[in-house]
Short mmCIF file of C-alpha atoms in Angstrom, two decimals:
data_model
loop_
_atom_site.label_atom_id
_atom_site.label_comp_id
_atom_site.label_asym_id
_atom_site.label_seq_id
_atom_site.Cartn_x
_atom_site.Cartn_y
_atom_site.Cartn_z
CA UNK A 1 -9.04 39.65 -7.62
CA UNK A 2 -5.59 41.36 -7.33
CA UNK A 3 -3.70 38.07 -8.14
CA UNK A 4 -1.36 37.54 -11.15
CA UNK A 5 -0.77 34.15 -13.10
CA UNK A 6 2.42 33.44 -11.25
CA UNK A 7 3.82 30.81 -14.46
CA UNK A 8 5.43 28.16 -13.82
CA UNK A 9 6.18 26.56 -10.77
CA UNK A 10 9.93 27.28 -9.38
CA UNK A 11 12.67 24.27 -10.02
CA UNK A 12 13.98 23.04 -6.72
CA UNK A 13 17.41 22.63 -6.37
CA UNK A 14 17.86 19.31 -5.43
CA UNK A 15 20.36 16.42 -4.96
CA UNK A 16 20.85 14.14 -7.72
CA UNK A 17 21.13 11.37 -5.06
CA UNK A 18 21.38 10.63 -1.48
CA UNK A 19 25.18 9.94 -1.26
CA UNK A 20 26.23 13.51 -0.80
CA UNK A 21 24.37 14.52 2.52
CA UNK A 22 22.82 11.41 3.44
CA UNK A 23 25.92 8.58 2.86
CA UNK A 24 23.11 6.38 1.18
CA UNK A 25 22.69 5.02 -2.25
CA UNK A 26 18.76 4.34 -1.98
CA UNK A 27 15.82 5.09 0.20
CA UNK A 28 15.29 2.55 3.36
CA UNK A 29 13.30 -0.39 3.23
CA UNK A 30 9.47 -0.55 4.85
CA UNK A 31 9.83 -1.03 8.77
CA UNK A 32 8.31 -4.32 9.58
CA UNK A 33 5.24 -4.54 11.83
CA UNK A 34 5.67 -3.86 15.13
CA UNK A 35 5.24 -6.82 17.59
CA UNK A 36 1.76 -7.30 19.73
CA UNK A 37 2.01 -4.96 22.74
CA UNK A 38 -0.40 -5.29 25.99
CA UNK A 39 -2.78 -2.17 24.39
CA UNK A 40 -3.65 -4.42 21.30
CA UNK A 41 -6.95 -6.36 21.32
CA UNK A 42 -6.77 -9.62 22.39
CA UNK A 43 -6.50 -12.72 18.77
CA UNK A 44 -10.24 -13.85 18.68
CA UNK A 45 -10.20 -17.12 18.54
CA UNK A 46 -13.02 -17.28 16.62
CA UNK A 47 -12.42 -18.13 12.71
CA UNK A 48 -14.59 -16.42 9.96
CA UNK A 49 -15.40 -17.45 6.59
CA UNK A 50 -15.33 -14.71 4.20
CA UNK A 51 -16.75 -16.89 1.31
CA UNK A 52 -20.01 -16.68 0.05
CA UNK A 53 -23.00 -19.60 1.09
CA UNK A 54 -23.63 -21.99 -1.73
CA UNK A 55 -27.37 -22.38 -3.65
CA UNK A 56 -29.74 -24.62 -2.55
CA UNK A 57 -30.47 -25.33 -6.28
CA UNK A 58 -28.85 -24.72 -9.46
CA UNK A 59 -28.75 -21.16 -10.87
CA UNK A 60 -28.94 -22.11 -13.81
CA UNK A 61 -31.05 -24.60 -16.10
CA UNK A 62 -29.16 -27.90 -16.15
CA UNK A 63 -30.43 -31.48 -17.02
CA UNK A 64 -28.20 -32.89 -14.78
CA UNK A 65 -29.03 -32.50 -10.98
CA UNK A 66 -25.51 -33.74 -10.69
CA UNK A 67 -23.64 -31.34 -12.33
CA UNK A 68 -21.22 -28.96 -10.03
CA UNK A 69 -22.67 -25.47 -8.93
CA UNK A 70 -20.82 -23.17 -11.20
CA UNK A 71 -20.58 -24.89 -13.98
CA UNK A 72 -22.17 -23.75 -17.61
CA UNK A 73 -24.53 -26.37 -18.62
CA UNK A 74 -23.37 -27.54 -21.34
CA UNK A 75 -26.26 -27.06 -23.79
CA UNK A 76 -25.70 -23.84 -26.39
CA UNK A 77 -27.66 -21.51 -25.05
CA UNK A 78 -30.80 -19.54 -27.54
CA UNK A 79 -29.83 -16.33 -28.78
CA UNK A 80 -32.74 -14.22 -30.14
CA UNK A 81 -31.85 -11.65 -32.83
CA UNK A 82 -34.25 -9.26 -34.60
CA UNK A 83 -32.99 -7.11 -37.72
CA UNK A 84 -32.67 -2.87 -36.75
CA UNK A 85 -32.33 -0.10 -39.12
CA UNK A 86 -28.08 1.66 -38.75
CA UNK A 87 -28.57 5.32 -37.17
CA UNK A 88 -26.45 7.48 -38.41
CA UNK A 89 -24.23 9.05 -35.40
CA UNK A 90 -21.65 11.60 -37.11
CA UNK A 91 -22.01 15.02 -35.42
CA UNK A 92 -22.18 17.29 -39.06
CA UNK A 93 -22.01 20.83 -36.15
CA UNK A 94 -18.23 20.84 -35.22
CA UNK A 95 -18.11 22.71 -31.75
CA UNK A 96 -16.84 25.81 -32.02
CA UNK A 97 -13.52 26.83 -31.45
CA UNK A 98 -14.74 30.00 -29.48
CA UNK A 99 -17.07 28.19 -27.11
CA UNK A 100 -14.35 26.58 -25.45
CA UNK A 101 -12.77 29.21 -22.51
CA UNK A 102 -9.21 28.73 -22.03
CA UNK A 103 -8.03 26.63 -18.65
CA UNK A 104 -6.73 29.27 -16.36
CA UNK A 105 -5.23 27.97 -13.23
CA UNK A 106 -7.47 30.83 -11.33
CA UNK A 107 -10.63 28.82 -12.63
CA UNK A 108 -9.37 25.73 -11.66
CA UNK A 109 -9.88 23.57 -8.26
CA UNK A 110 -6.66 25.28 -7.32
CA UNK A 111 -7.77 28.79 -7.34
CA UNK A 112 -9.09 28.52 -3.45
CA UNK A 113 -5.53 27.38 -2.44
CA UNK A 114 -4.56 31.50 -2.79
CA UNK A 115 -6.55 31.72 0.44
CA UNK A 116 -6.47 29.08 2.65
CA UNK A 117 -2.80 27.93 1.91
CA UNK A 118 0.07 29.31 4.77
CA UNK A 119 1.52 30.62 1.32
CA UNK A 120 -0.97 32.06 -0.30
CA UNK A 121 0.14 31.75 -3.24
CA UNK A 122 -0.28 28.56 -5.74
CA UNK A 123 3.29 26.94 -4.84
CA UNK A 124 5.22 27.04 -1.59
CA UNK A 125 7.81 29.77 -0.89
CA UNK A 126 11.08 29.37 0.83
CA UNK A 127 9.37 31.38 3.76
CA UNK A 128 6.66 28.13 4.00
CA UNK A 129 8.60 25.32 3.49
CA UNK A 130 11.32 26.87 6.35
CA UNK A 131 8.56 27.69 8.92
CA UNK A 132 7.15 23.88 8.07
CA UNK A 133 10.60 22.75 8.89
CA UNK A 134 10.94 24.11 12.46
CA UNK A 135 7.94 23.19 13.30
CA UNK A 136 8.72 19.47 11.87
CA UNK A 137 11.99 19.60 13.71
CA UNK A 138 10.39 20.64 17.10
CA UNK A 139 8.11 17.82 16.93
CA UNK A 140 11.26 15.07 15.84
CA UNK A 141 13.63 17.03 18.40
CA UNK A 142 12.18 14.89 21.32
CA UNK A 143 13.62 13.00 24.38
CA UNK A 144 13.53 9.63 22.54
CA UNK A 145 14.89 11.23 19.33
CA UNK A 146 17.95 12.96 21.32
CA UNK A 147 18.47 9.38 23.23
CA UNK A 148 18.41 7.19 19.82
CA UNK A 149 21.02 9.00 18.15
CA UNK A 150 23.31 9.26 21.48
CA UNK A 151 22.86 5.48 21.23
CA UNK A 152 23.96 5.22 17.31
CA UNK A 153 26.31 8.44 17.43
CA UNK A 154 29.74 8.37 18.82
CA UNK A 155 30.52 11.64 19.92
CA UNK A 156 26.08 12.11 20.74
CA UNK A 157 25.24 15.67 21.85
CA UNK A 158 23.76 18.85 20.49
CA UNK A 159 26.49 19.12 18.06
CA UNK A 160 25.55 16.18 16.53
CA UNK A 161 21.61 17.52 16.52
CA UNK A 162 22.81 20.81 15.18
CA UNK A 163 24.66 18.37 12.50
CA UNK A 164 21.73 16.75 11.53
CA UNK A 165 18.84 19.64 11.74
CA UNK A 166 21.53 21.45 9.27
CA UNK A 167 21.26 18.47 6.63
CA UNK A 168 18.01 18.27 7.01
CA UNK A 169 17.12 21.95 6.56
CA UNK A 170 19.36 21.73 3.66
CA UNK A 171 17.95 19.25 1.88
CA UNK A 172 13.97 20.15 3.09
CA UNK A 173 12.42 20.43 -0.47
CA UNK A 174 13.80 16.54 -1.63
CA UNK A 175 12.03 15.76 2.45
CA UNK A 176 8.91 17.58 1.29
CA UNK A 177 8.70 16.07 -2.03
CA UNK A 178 9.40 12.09 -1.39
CA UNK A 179 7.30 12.44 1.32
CA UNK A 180 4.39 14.12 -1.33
CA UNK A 181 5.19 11.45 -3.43
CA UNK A 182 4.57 8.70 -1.35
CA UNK A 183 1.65 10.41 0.35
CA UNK A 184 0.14 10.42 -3.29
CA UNK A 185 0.73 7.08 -4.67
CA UNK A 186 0.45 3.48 -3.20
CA UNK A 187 3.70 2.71 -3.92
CA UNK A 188 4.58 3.23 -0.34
CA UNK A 189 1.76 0.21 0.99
CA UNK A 190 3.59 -2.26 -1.57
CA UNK A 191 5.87 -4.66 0.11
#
């Protein structure tokens, strides 16, 4: 009840493209599938038909027994029409201008995210997005993470983790955002 209208939403900074930080000109392609492991389910080796089971008979009236199922018959079929009176549909009360509240984004579906979101407010703050950083980075800054870029890396090492937590933090907001975006559309399921 103590809330204000906080206007707009705050402009991110962000990078016009990837090149700077990243050293790529475009986003990476889908990984493919991974290969059958020993925890999959065995292939059945069963095959089902997902098609429907044809008619015994036509569904429709046909002089010829012969004809395909599917097919329109090919005799016209009878329309029946009957004359009706027009009704008249134009509204003559125009709705009035008054009985229309304003949208307000505190009587909108968003209102409950004041409460429940780590925010609490309508957007995220820096505060949010940093906390949902280190906690994102203590989940990626694993064993197998550490040993993959050792692997790739030349010089490896917690310098080179520091190097990459740093663009990463950096660049959080563009993370949080593609990652929105795809979470949002099905543009990421295309292949």
């Amino acid at each position: 009840k103590n809330a204000v209208d906080p206007g707009n939403a705050p402009e991110p900074e962000m990078p016009t493209d990837l090149n700077g930080d990243f050293g790529i000109t475009a986003l990476p392609m889908k990984p493919p599938a991974p290969y059958p492991t020993s925890r999959d389910p065995p292939a059945s080796g069963i095959s089902a038909s997902l098609t429907w089971p044809l008619p015994d008979r036509h569904t429709l009236p046909v002089d010829d027994p012969s004809v395909w199922f599917g097919t329109v018959p090919n005799a016209l079929p009878l329309l029946d029409a009957e004359a009706r009176s027009v009704v008249d549909l134009r509204m003559d009360d125009k709705p009035k201008a008054d009985a229309v509240k304003p949208w307000t984004v505190d009587d909108s579906l968003f209102a409950p995210r004041k409460t429940y979101a780590d925010s609490k407010s309508y957007w995220n703050s820096t505060k949010t997005t940093k906390r949902a950083f280190d906690i994102d980075w203590a989940r990626l800054n694993q064993r197998r993470f550490r040993q993959t870029i050792d692997k790739e890396d030349d010089n490896g090492g917690d310098d080179e983790m520091m190097e990459i937590k740093e663009v990463l933090e950096r660049n959080r907001d563009l993370l949080y955002a593609v990652f929105s975006w795809y979470a949002t559309t099905n543009r990421g399921m295309d292949g």
